[in-house]
Short mmCIF file of C-alpha atoms in Angstrom, two decimals:
data_model
loop_
_atom_site.label_atom_id
_atom_site.label_comp_id
_atom_site.label_asym_id
_atom_site.label_seq_id
_atom_site.Cartn_x
_atom_site.Cartn_y
_atom_site.Cartn_z
CA MET A 1 15.83 11.59 23.16
CA ASP A 2 16.79 14.21 25.70
CA ALA A 3 13.81 16.42 26.10
CA ARG A 4 15.02 18.98 28.59
CA LEU A 5 12.00 19.15 30.77
CA SER A 6 12.23 20.88 34.07
CA PHE A 7 10.91 17.96 36.07
CA LEU A 8 9.36 18.40 39.42
CA ALA A 9 11.85 17.31 41.97
CA ASP A 10 10.56 14.45 44.09
CA HIS A 11 10.46 16.39 47.35
CA THR A 12 8.08 18.96 45.95
CA ILE A 13 5.61 16.20 45.26
CA ALA A 14 6.11 14.52 48.62
CA GLU A 15 5.44 17.69 50.54
CA PRO A 16 2.32 17.69 52.72
CA VAL A 17 -0.63 18.74 50.63
CA LEU A 18 -1.01 22.21 52.08
CA THR A 19 -1.86 23.62 48.72
CA PRO A 20 -4.05 21.02 47.02
CA ALA A 21 -3.95 23.18 43.92
CA ALA A 22 -0.24 22.45 43.36
CA PRO A 23 -0.50 20.91 39.91
CA LEU A 24 1.34 17.84 38.72
CA VAL A 25 1.58 19.16 35.19
CA ARG A 26 1.96 22.83 34.41
CA LEU A 27 2.40 24.41 31.00
CA LYS A 28 2.52 28.17 30.82
CA ASN A 29 2.25 30.13 27.61
CA PHE A 30 3.44 27.05 25.77
CA SER A 31 4.00 27.34 22.03
CA ARG A 32 5.22 24.97 19.42
CA SER A 33 5.73 25.42 15.72
CA PHE A 34 7.32 23.54 12.88
CA GLY A 35 8.86 26.04 10.50
CA ALA A 36 6.23 28.67 9.72
CA ASN A 37 3.50 26.33 10.92
CA THR A 38 2.32 27.17 14.41
CA ILE A 39 0.78 24.09 16.00
CA ILE A 40 0.30 25.32 19.55
CA SER A 41 0.33 28.92 20.64
CA GLY A 42 0.17 30.38 24.13
CA LEU A 43 -1.35 27.34 25.76
CA ASP A 44 -1.83 27.17 29.52
CA LEU A 45 -2.56 23.82 31.09
CA GLU A 46 -2.56 22.45 34.60
CA ILE A 47 -3.38 18.93 35.67
CA ALA A 48 -3.77 18.06 39.34
CA GLU A 49 -2.56 14.83 40.90
CA GLY A 50 -4.97 11.99 40.29
CA GLU A 51 -7.12 14.02 37.92
CA PHE A 52 -8.64 12.41 34.82
CA VAL A 53 -8.56 14.88 31.92
CA ALA A 54 -9.85 14.22 28.44
CA LEU A 55 -8.54 16.26 25.54
CA LEU A 56 -10.87 16.58 22.57
CA GLY A 57 -9.99 18.07 19.24
CA ARG A 58 -10.25 17.63 15.53
CA SER A 59 -7.37 16.29 13.44
CA GLY A 60 -4.61 18.83 13.27
CA SER A 61 -5.75 20.67 16.37
CA GLY A 62 -2.47 20.02 18.14
CA LYS A 63 -3.63 17.16 20.41
CA THR A 64 -0.83 14.83 19.46
CA THR A 65 1.82 17.54 19.65
CA LEU A 66 0.68 18.41 23.16
CA LEU A 67 0.77 14.77 24.19
CA ARG A 68 4.23 14.28 22.74
CA THR A 69 5.44 17.25 24.73
CA LEU A 70 4.03 15.84 27.95
CA ALA A 71 5.53 12.44 27.09
CA GLY A 72 8.97 14.00 26.76
CA LEU A 73 9.30 12.99 23.13
CA ASP A 74 9.76 16.56 21.88
CA ASP A 75 12.41 19.05 22.81
CA VAL A 76 10.94 21.85 24.93
CA ARG A 77 14.06 23.83 25.75
CA GLY A 78 13.37 27.38 26.79
CA GLN A 79 9.70 26.76 27.55
CA ASP A 80 7.90 26.90 30.86
CA VAL A 81 6.95 23.25 31.15
CA GLU A 82 6.69 21.15 34.28
CA VAL A 83 6.01 17.46 33.84
CA PRO A 84 6.76 14.65 36.29
CA SER A 85 9.48 12.28 35.14
CA SER A 86 7.30 9.42 36.32
CA ARG A 87 5.00 9.06 33.33
CA ALA A 88 3.95 6.50 30.77
CA VAL A 89 2.22 6.53 27.42
CA VAL A 90 -0.31 4.23 25.78
CA PHE A 91 -0.41 4.86 22.05
CA GLN A 92 -3.26 4.23 19.65
CA ASP A 93 -1.24 1.46 18.04
CA ALA A 94 -0.04 -0.56 21.01
CA ARG A 95 3.61 -0.33 19.84
CA LEU A 96 4.61 -3.64 21.37
CA LEU A 97 7.97 -4.97 20.25
CA PRO A 98 7.01 -7.98 18.13
CA TRP A 99 10.22 -9.83 18.94
CA LYS A 100 9.67 -9.80 22.69
CA LYS A 101 7.13 -11.98 24.43
CA VAL A 102 4.23 -10.22 26.10
CA TRP A 103 5.68 -10.19 29.60
CA ARG A 104 9.04 -8.92 28.32
CA ASN A 105 7.24 -6.08 26.58
CA VAL A 106 5.62 -5.16 29.86
CA ALA A 107 9.00 -5.39 31.58
CA LEU A 108 10.77 -3.28 28.94
CA GLY A 109 13.21 -0.91 30.59
CA LEU A 110 12.48 -2.04 34.15
CA LYS A 111 15.61 -2.41 36.22
CA GLY A 112 16.25 -5.31 38.55
CA LEU A 113 16.66 -9.06 38.68
CA THR A 114 14.86 -11.01 35.95
CA GLY A 115 12.79 -12.99 38.44
CA ARG A 116 11.57 -9.92 40.24
CA VAL A 117 10.89 -8.01 37.03
CA ARG A 118 8.91 -10.96 35.72
CA LEU A 119 6.81 -11.03 38.89
CA LYS A 120 6.03 -7.35 38.46
CA ALA A 121 5.06 -7.89 34.84
CA GLU A 122 2.90 -10.87 35.78
CA LYS A 123 1.09 -8.81 38.37
CA ALA A 124 0.41 -6.01 35.90
CA LEU A 125 -0.83 -8.46 33.27
CA HIS A 126 -3.05 -10.07 35.89
CA GLU A 127 -4.61 -6.68 36.55
CA VAL A 128 -5.59 -6.30 32.91
CA GLY A 129 -6.80 -9.90 32.79
CA LEU A 130 -4.10 -11.37 30.58
CA ASP A 131 -2.51 -13.97 32.88
CA HIS A 132 -2.87 -16.58 30.16
CA ARG A 133 -0.98 -14.55 27.54
CA LEU A 134 2.29 -13.98 29.45
CA ASP A 135 4.44 -15.91 26.99
CA ALA A 136 2.51 -15.10 23.81
CA TRP A 137 4.09 -13.27 20.87
CA PRO A 138 2.58 -9.80 20.43
CA LEU A 139 1.63 -10.37 16.79
CA THR A 140 -0.71 -13.17 17.86
CA LEU A 141 -2.74 -10.85 20.10
CA SER A 142 -6.06 -9.29 19.14
CA GLY A 143 -6.32 -5.50 19.04
CA GLY A 144 -7.99 -5.35 22.44
CA GLU A 145 -5.45 -7.69 24.00
CA ALA A 146 -2.55 -5.69 22.57
CA GLN A 147 -4.02 -2.50 24.02
CA ARG A 148 -4.43 -4.17 27.42
CA VAL A 149 -0.76 -5.21 27.29
CA ALA A 150 0.11 -1.61 26.49
CA LEU A 151 -1.90 -0.51 29.53
CA ALA A 152 -0.11 -3.05 31.71
CA ARG A 153 3.23 -1.86 30.34
CA ALA A 154 2.37 1.71 31.27
CA LEU A 155 0.99 0.89 34.74
CA VAL A 156 3.82 -1.42 35.79
CA ARG A 157 5.95 1.73 36.08
CA GLU A 158 3.46 3.19 38.58
CA PRO A 159 3.43 6.53 36.77
CA LYS A 160 2.21 9.75 38.32
CA LEU A 161 1.05 10.80 34.87
CA LEU A 162 -0.58 8.40 32.45
CA LEU A 163 -0.89 9.63 28.87
CA LEU A 164 -3.39 7.92 26.60
CA ASP A 165 -3.17 8.80 22.90
CA GLU A 166 -6.52 7.75 21.39
CA PRO A 167 -5.95 4.34 22.95
CA PHE A 168 -9.28 2.80 21.93
CA ALA A 169 -9.83 4.42 18.54
CA ALA A 170 -8.92 1.27 16.63
CA LEU A 171 -11.09 -1.08 18.70
CA ASP A 172 -14.63 -2.26 18.00
CA ALA A 173 -17.45 -0.70 20.01
CA LEU A 174 -17.95 -3.56 22.44
CA THR A 175 -14.24 -3.95 23.19
CA ARG A 176 -14.01 -0.20 23.62
CA LEU A 177 -16.69 -0.20 26.32
CA LYS A 178 -14.90 -2.99 28.17
CA MET A 179 -11.66 -1.04 27.92
CA HIS A 180 -13.38 2.03 29.40
CA ASP A 181 -14.33 0.01 32.46
CA LEU A 182 -10.83 -1.40 32.70
CA VAL A 183 -9.18 2.00 32.47
CA LEU A 184 -11.47 3.41 35.14
CA ALA A 185 -10.81 0.44 37.43
CA LEU A 186 -7.06 0.81 36.98
CA TRP A 187 -7.25 4.55 37.49
CA LYS A 188 -9.18 4.09 40.73
CA ALA A 189 -6.69 1.49 41.94
CA HIS A 190 -3.52 3.44 41.11
CA ARG A 191 -4.69 7.05 40.99
CA PRO A 192 -2.33 8.47 38.40
CA ALA A 193 -3.22 11.73 36.74
CA VAL A 194 -4.54 10.84 33.31
CA LEU A 195 -4.53 12.85 30.11
CA MET A 196 -6.52 11.04 27.47
CA VAL A 197 -6.48 12.34 23.92
CA THR A 198 -9.58 11.33 22.03
CA HIS A 199 -11.90 12.45 19.27
CA ASP A 200 -14.86 10.62 20.78
CA VAL A 201 -17.05 13.04 22.75
CA ASP A 202 -18.99 10.24 24.48
CA GLU A 203 -15.80 8.58 25.59
CA ALA A 204 -14.55 11.85 27.05
CA ILE A 205 -17.80 12.45 28.93
CA ALA A 206 -17.96 8.88 30.24
CA LEU A 207 -14.45 8.82 31.65
CA ALA A 208 -13.10 12.23 32.53
CA ASP A 209 -13.30 14.65 35.45
CA ARG A 210 -12.58 17.46 33.08
CA VAL A 211 -12.92 17.75 29.31
CA LEU A 212 -10.78 20.15 27.32
CA VAL A 213 -11.35 21.09 23.71
CA LEU A 214 -8.31 22.02 21.71
CA ASP A 215 -8.56 23.93 18.47
CA GLN A 216 -5.80 25.52 16.43
CA GLY A 217 -3.37 25.00 19.27
CA ARG A 218 -5.53 26.72 21.91
CA ILE A 219 -7.87 25.42 24.55
CA VAL A 220 -11.21 26.80 23.41
CA ALA A 221 -13.50 25.15 25.93
CA GLN A 222 -13.31 23.40 29.24
CA GLU A 223 -15.97 21.47 31.12
CA CYS A 224 -15.74 19.92 34.56
CA ILE A 225 -18.07 17.00 35.20
CA HIS A 226 -19.07 16.44 38.80
CA ALA A 227 -21.65 13.71 38.33
CA SER A 228 -20.20 10.35 39.23
CA ARG A 229 -19.40 7.98 36.43
CA GLY A 230 -22.33 5.76 35.61
CA GLU A 231 -24.80 8.52 36.52
CA ARG A 232 -23.92 10.78 33.68
CA GLY A 233 -26.76 9.86 31.34
CA GLU A 234 -28.63 13.02 32.18
CA VAL A 235 -25.68 15.39 32.02
CA SER A 236 -24.20 13.91 28.95
CA ARG A 237 -26.93 14.87 26.52
CA GLY A 238 -26.54 18.59 27.01
CA LEU A 239 -22.80 18.39 27.39
CA ARG A 240 -22.45 16.31 24.29
CA ALA A 241 -24.34 18.85 22.18
CA LYS A 242 -22.29 21.65 23.66
CA LEU A 243 -18.92 20.02 23.05
CA LEU A 244 -19.89 18.98 19.55
CA SER A 245 -20.92 22.52 18.72
CA VAL A 246 -17.52 23.76 19.91
CA LEU A 247 -15.76 21.09 17.89
CA GLY A 248 -17.80 21.90 14.80
CA GLY A 249 -17.93 25.67 15.35
CA GLU A 250 -15.73 28.28 13.79
CA PRO A 251 -12.24 27.61 15.10
CA GLY A 252 -11.21 29.86 17.92
CA HIS A 253 -14.32 32.06 17.77
CA GLU A 254 -14.44 33.97 21.03
CA SER A 255 -18.23 33.89 21.40
CA VAL A 256 -18.21 30.12 21.65
CA ILE A 257 -16.11 29.95 24.75
CA PRO A 258 -18.33 31.05 27.64
CA PHE A 259 -20.81 28.36 28.47
CA PRO A 260 -24.03 28.89 30.40
CA HIS A 261 -23.93 27.24 33.79
CA GLY A 262 -25.57 23.84 33.62
CA ALA A 263 -27.09 21.87 36.46
CA HIS A 264 -24.13 19.51 36.69
CA ALA A 265 -21.59 20.95 34.35
CA HIS A 266 -19.32 23.61 35.63
CA GLU A 267 -18.01 26.19 33.25
CA ALA A 268 -14.54 27.59 33.09
CA VAL A 269 -12.81 29.64 30.45
CA ALA A 270 -9.35 28.75 29.26
CA MET B 1 -13.54 -37.35 9.34
CA SER B 2 -10.62 -39.00 7.59
CA THR B 3 -12.87 -41.63 5.94
CA SER B 4 -14.49 -38.90 3.90
CA LEU B 5 -11.25 -38.67 1.93
CA SER B 6 -11.32 -41.42 -0.69
CA LEU B 7 -8.12 -43.29 -1.41
CA PRO B 8 -7.90 -42.30 -5.11
CA ALA B 9 -8.26 -38.66 -4.11
CA VAL B 10 -5.34 -39.00 -1.71
CA ARG B 11 -3.27 -40.67 -4.41
CA LYS B 12 -4.10 -37.99 -6.90
CA PHE B 13 -3.20 -35.33 -4.37
CA ALA B 14 0.15 -36.99 -3.65
CA PHE B 15 0.84 -37.22 -7.35
CA ASP B 16 -0.01 -33.56 -7.93
CA LEU B 17 2.15 -32.49 -5.01
CA GLY B 18 5.26 -34.61 -5.50
CA GLY B 19 4.90 -36.89 -8.47
CA SER B 20 4.33 -34.54 -11.36
CA ARG B 21 7.25 -32.27 -10.53
CA TRP B 22 9.69 -35.15 -10.85
CA VAL B 23 8.52 -36.32 -14.25
CA SER B 24 10.31 -33.82 -16.48
CA PRO B 25 13.75 -34.04 -14.78
CA ILE B 26 13.59 -37.85 -14.93
CA VAL B 27 12.61 -37.81 -18.60
CA PHE B 28 15.45 -35.36 -19.22
CA LEU B 29 17.97 -37.68 -17.52
CA LEU B 30 16.67 -40.69 -19.45
CA LEU B 31 17.01 -38.84 -22.78
CA TRP B 32 20.52 -37.75 -21.81
CA GLU B 33 21.46 -41.34 -20.95
CA LEU B 34 19.90 -42.58 -24.17
CA GLY B 35 21.83 -39.98 -26.18
CA SER B 36 25.09 -41.05 -24.58
CA ARG B 37 24.41 -44.76 -25.10
CA THR B 38 23.55 -44.33 -28.76
CA GLY B 39 26.62 -42.18 -29.32
CA LEU B 40 24.59 -39.09 -30.12
CA ILE B 41 26.39 -37.27 -27.27
CA PRO B 42 30.13 -38.07 -27.43
CA GLU B 43 31.76 -38.72 -24.05
CA ARG B 44 34.28 -35.91 -24.53
CA THR B 45 31.35 -33.49 -24.90
CA LEU B 46 29.35 -34.73 -21.92
CA ALA B 47 29.57 -37.96 -19.93
CA ALA B 48 26.46 -40.10 -19.45
CA PRO B 49 24.53 -39.75 -16.15
CA SER B 50 25.39 -43.36 -15.26
CA ALA B 51 29.09 -42.62 -15.82
CA VAL B 52 28.82 -39.49 -13.65
CA VAL B 53 27.24 -41.49 -10.84
CA SER B 54 29.91 -44.20 -10.92
CA THR B 55 32.67 -41.55 -11.02
CA LEU B 56 31.03 -39.83 -8.07
CA LEU B 57 30.96 -43.06 -6.07
CA GLY B 58 34.57 -43.82 -6.97
CA MET B 59 35.74 -40.33 -5.94
CA VAL B 60 33.86 -40.55 -2.65
CA VAL B 61 35.25 -44.01 -1.85
CA SER B 62 38.84 -43.01 -2.68
CA GLY B 63 38.47 -39.91 -0.47
CA GLU B 64 39.49 -37.63 -3.32
CA LEU B 65 36.17 -35.79 -3.38
CA PRO B 66 35.60 -35.33 0.39
CA SER B 67 39.11 -33.97 1.00
CA ASN B 68 38.84 -31.45 -1.83
CA VAL B 69 35.32 -30.43 -0.89
CA LEU B 70 36.60 -29.79 2.62
CA VAL B 71 39.36 -27.51 1.28
CA SER B 72 36.84 -25.52 -0.79
CA THR B 73 34.29 -25.29 2.02
CA LEU B 74 36.93 -24.01 4.42
CA ARG B 75 38.02 -21.35 1.92
CA ALA B 76 34.45 -20.17 1.55
CA LEU B 77 33.82 -20.23 5.30
CA VAL B 78 36.98 -18.31 6.23
CA GLY B 79 36.36 -15.70 3.55
CA LEU B 80 32.72 -15.44 4.46
CA THR B 81 33.44 -15.07 8.18
CA ILE B 82 35.84 -12.22 7.52
CA GLY B 83 33.48 -10.58 5.04
CA VAL B 84 30.40 -10.88 7.24
CA THR B 85 32.25 -9.55 10.28
CA VAL B 86 33.55 -6.52 8.40
CA GLY B 87 30.15 -5.95 6.81
CA VAL B 88 28.31 -6.08 10.14
CA VAL B 89 30.76 -3.70 11.81
CA LEU B 90 30.60 -1.19 8.95
CA ALA B 91 26.80 -1.37 8.82
CA LEU B 92 26.55 -0.75 12.56
CA VAL B 93 28.88 2.25 12.28
CA ALA B 94 26.97 3.70 9.33
CA GLY B 95 23.54 2.76 10.61
CA LEU B 96 23.84 4.01 14.16
CA SER B 97 25.65 7.32 13.75
CA ARG B 98 25.42 10.24 11.35
CA SER B 99 29.17 10.81 11.20
CA GLY B 100 29.69 7.08 10.69
CA GLU B 101 27.26 7.17 7.80
CA ALA B 102 29.04 10.14 6.24
CA THR B 103 32.38 8.35 6.51
CA VAL B 104 31.52 4.76 5.63
CA ASP B 105 28.66 4.91 3.18
CA PRO B 106 30.36 6.82 0.32
CA LEU B 107 33.30 4.41 0.43
CA MET B 108 30.97 1.42 0.36
CA GLN B 109 29.06 2.85 -2.59
CA ILE B 110 32.34 3.33 -4.48
CA LYS B 111 33.36 -0.20 -3.60
CA ARG B 112 30.05 -1.48 -4.88
CA THR B 113 30.72 -0.16 -8.39
CA ILE B 114 33.87 -2.28 -8.72
CA PRO B 115 33.08 -5.85 -9.77
CA THR B 116 34.92 -8.02 -7.26
CA LEU B 117 36.21 -10.46 -9.84
CA ALA B 118 37.87 -7.61 -11.75
CA LEU B 119 40.16 -7.25 -8.75
CA THR B 120 41.60 -10.74 -9.24
CA PRO B 121 44.80 -9.58 -11.05
CA LEU B 122 45.46 -6.94 -8.41
CA PHE B 123 44.94 -9.43 -5.59
CA ILE B 124 47.35 -11.86 -7.28
CA VAL B 125 49.99 -9.11 -7.47
CA TRP B 126 49.43 -8.26 -3.80
CA PHE B 127 48.91 -11.67 -2.25
CA GLY B 128 50.60 -14.11 -4.66
CA ILE B 129 48.86 -17.26 -5.82
CA GLY B 130 48.40 -19.13 -2.53
CA GLU B 131 45.33 -19.27 -0.33
CA THR B 132 45.37 -15.57 0.57
CA PRO B 133 44.01 -14.04 -2.67
CA LYS B 134 41.25 -16.65 -2.82
CA ILE B 135 40.06 -15.93 0.71
CA ALA B 136 40.52 -12.19 0.21
CA LEU B 137 38.33 -12.23 -2.90
CA ILE B 138 35.56 -14.16 -1.13
CA ALA B 139 35.75 -11.86 1.89
CA PHE B 140 35.72 -8.74 -0.27
CA ALA B 141 32.70 -9.92 -2.24
CA SER B 142 30.63 -10.94 0.77
CA VAL B 143 31.02 -7.64 2.65
CA PHE B 144 28.58 -5.67 0.54
CA PRO B 145 25.36 -7.71 0.72
CA ILE B 146 25.64 -7.84 4.50
CA TYR B 147 26.50 -4.16 4.77
CA LEU B 148 23.71 -2.92 2.51
CA ASN B 149 20.95 -5.04 4.04
CA LEU B 150 21.87 -4.51 7.67
CA TYR B 151 22.39 -0.77 7.13
CA SER B 152 19.01 -0.31 5.49
CA GLY B 153 17.48 -2.64 8.08
CA ILE B 154 18.73 -0.44 10.91
CA ARG B 155 17.48 2.68 9.16
CA GLY B 156 14.17 1.02 8.40
CA VAL B 157 13.25 0.08 11.97
CA ASP B 158 9.74 1.35 12.72
CA LEU B 159 10.12 4.85 14.17
CA ARG B 160 6.94 4.41 16.19
CA LEU B 161 8.48 1.49 18.05
CA ILE B 162 11.61 3.53 18.77
CA GLU B 163 9.46 6.38 20.02
CA GLY B 164 7.37 4.06 22.16
CA ALA B 165 10.50 2.59 23.74
CA ARG B 166 11.90 6.08 24.26
CA SER B 167 8.78 7.14 26.11
CA PHE B 168 9.58 4.42 28.66
CA GLY B 169 12.95 5.99 29.33
CA LEU B 170 15.22 3.52 27.57
CA SER B 171 18.80 4.69 27.20
CA ARG B 172 20.44 4.81 23.79
CA SER B 173 22.29 1.54 24.31
CA GLU B 174 19.15 -0.17 25.58
CA LEU B 175 17.30 1.18 22.56
CA ILE B 176 19.90 -0.31 20.22
CA LEU B 177 19.89 -3.65 22.04
CA HIS B 178 16.15 -4.12 22.52
CA VAL B 179 14.65 -2.29 19.55
CA ILE B 180 17.00 -1.44 16.71
CA LEU B 181 19.09 -4.61 16.41
CA PRO B 182 16.18 -7.07 16.76
CA GLY B 183 14.25 -4.94 14.29
CA ALA B 184 17.12 -5.11 11.78
CA LEU B 185 17.67 -8.86 12.21
CA PRO B 186 15.40 -9.95 9.34
CA SER B 187 17.37 -7.70 6.96
CA LEU B 188 20.65 -9.05 8.30
CA LEU B 189 19.51 -12.58 7.48
CA VAL B 190 18.53 -11.56 3.94
CA GLY B 191 22.02 -10.08 3.60
CA LEU B 192 23.55 -13.28 4.93
CA ARG B 193 21.73 -15.31 2.32
CA TYR B 194 23.04 -13.07 -0.48
CA SER B 195 26.55 -13.16 0.96
CA LEU B 196 26.52 -16.96 1.08
CA SER B 197 25.57 -17.29 -2.57
CA VAL B 198 28.06 -14.60 -3.60
CA SER B 199 30.81 -16.36 -1.67
CA ILE B 200 30.17 -19.60 -3.55
CA LEU B 201 30.14 -17.77 -6.87
CA VAL B 202 33.48 -16.11 -6.12
CA LEU B 203 34.84 -19.38 -4.76
CA VAL B 204 34.36 -20.99 -8.17
CA VAL B 205 36.39 -18.32 -9.92
CA ALA B 206 38.99 -17.82 -7.19
CA GLU B 207 39.72 -21.53 -7.09
CA GLN B 208 40.84 -21.46 -10.70
CA ILE B 209 43.90 -19.45 -9.63
CA ASN B 210 46.68 -22.03 -9.61
CA ALA B 211 45.01 -24.23 -7.02
CA SER B 212 46.69 -27.41 -5.75
CA ALA B 213 43.61 -28.61 -3.88
CA GLY B 214 39.90 -27.99 -3.82
CA LEU B 215 37.05 -28.31 -6.28
CA GLY B 216 38.63 -25.79 -8.66
CA TYR B 217 41.76 -27.91 -8.78
CA LEU B 218 39.69 -31.00 -9.59
CA ILE B 219 37.89 -29.16 -12.38
CA ASN B 220 41.10 -27.78 -13.87
CA ASN B 221 42.69 -31.23 -13.88
CA ALA B 222 39.57 -32.81 -15.36
CA ARG B 223 39.55 -30.19 -18.10
CA ASP B 224 43.14 -31.04 -19.04
CA PHE B 225 42.23 -34.73 -19.38
CA MET B 226 38.81 -34.01 -20.90
CA ARG B 227 37.11 -35.89 -18.04
CA THR B 228 33.64 -34.44 -18.44
CA ASP B 229 32.32 -36.88 -15.84
CA ILE B 230 34.53 -35.34 -13.13
CA ILE B 231 33.55 -31.83 -14.23
CA VAL B 232 29.86 -32.70 -13.92
CA VAL B 233 30.47 -34.21 -10.46
CA CYS B 234 32.14 -30.97 -9.33
CA LEU B 235 29.28 -28.89 -10.73
CA MET B 236 26.87 -31.02 -8.71
CA VAL B 237 28.91 -30.42 -5.59
CA TYR B 238 28.84 -26.64 -6.17
CA ALA B 239 25.06 -26.83 -6.51
CA ILE B 240 24.79 -28.84 -3.30
CA LEU B 241 27.00 -26.30 -1.49
CA GLY B 242 24.64 -23.54 -2.62
CA LEU B 243 21.58 -25.47 -1.49
CA GLY B 244 23.22 -26.25 1.85
CA ALA B 245 24.07 -22.60 2.43
CA ASP B 246 20.48 -21.62 1.77
CA TRP B 247 19.22 -24.34 4.08
CA ILE B 248 21.47 -23.09 6.88
CA VAL B 249 20.10 -19.54 6.63
CA ARG B 250 16.54 -20.86 6.56
CA ALA B 251 17.23 -22.84 9.72
CA ILE B 252 18.65 -19.73 11.41
CA GLU B 253 15.60 -17.72 10.32
CA ARG B 254 13.22 -20.31 11.72
CA ARG B 255 14.88 -20.01 15.09
CA ALA B 256 15.61 -16.28 15.18
CA LEU B 257 12.38 -15.00 13.65
CA VAL B 258 10.04 -17.26 15.58
CA TRP B 259 7.95 -14.21 16.52
CA ARG B 260 6.86 -13.58 12.94
CA PRO B 261 3.20 -14.34 12.34
CA SER B 262 3.81 -16.58 9.32
CA ILE B 263 5.97 -18.79 11.49
CA VAL B 264 3.99 -18.31 14.69
CA GLY B 265 0.76 -19.26 12.96
CA GLN B 266 1.96 -22.69 11.92
#
């Protein structure tokens, strides 16, 4: 419950952007292990304000552990971790409280008068296109609707950091594409930094500014995508093959890391 | 659309649904009545259904039955209220804190191994033979079902929901109020249903302790005068009390668990 994160104080964020590189999230030499099992070792990660980062990795690569750390769900005492306190998570399973109506789920934990809180929740649900489901019970929602409520619940807090834990993995292909558009629209409107954990390479390429590949608790590849979204058809083919080869390659093999410079893809070594 | 259903089919359906299930009890009652009329079943063994019904009417009209039922119901309610309150408090203590669990749970498990009714002699020594031992027995018996169900309900709340709520910065008290207690409510209601039936069971026995009013008193008197008709009337009342208790919990569930899909879907 009380993850002792050294949060960025508000004034450091509000400072004039003299150094645009000042990251919102900063992990330095971060390690995490359960007993003798090392999940993450010596990981460095920075995420800039408003940046959309996708985190790819196979099962057991440490994706979820990293996300839990950033979400403040794990204790990180004694580690060099900077995460903004203004953050919200969307989980793969929407995790709505079944005994609270949809709008109350969105309003969960918001402080203030009921009327005002309800207005906020209504606005957020309007943004995800669920005006008509305000007073529905969560268990009557479809998977896509539940995930949209979860998005509204995260965005109503106006987080600086939005964490998405495989949010569309359980949805059908068509719904997933619609959700991609929705997430991008919301991201453009609110500009939070986003870290999206996924195992879908195409999803990562379609949405992110930067794609990270995590393997055995280390970032083994990193790709920045400069082509604008919607014009990535050309880039994606090469990038897709590259990322898949990293994902399928020998874990942590050094020779895999340096990528040749592509026309649109920019290479960086973790 | 409705014309496509033929009348005989509707009749058959109604018979299948309601009619057939009533046949065997009615035949049973008729055989019982026949046995009594022909003298096959002596009245001192078991009174005829018709005699039971007329006794019932007489007892209702004279006010004898309502006043005694009221006494018994109040006993059960007072005992149950005390038992449920204690059970809920103990379950919250054990369910919400580790030290509370370490303190309360072993004692409750020891208590569970003692059959409540075996405590009757001790309670008579402590509390005499008035109302107190009766209520104490009912209270004592109804603590455990509530405790056990609510405790396991609290511990069984979906961890992913707790984690999700935590990620939105809920404080511990908010977490308990918005996530843990609503999540444990279905278990609490199961416990309440068990406690209600246990309280009626214990009521029956506790009322036999030197009662001067109540259903137990009626039964004891009837036994002394071999009035099997009155005994059967009292048994019917106990059954109705049990049914009523169950109905009350169902009504509470319908209101409190309205979010459940089985209820939502209807």
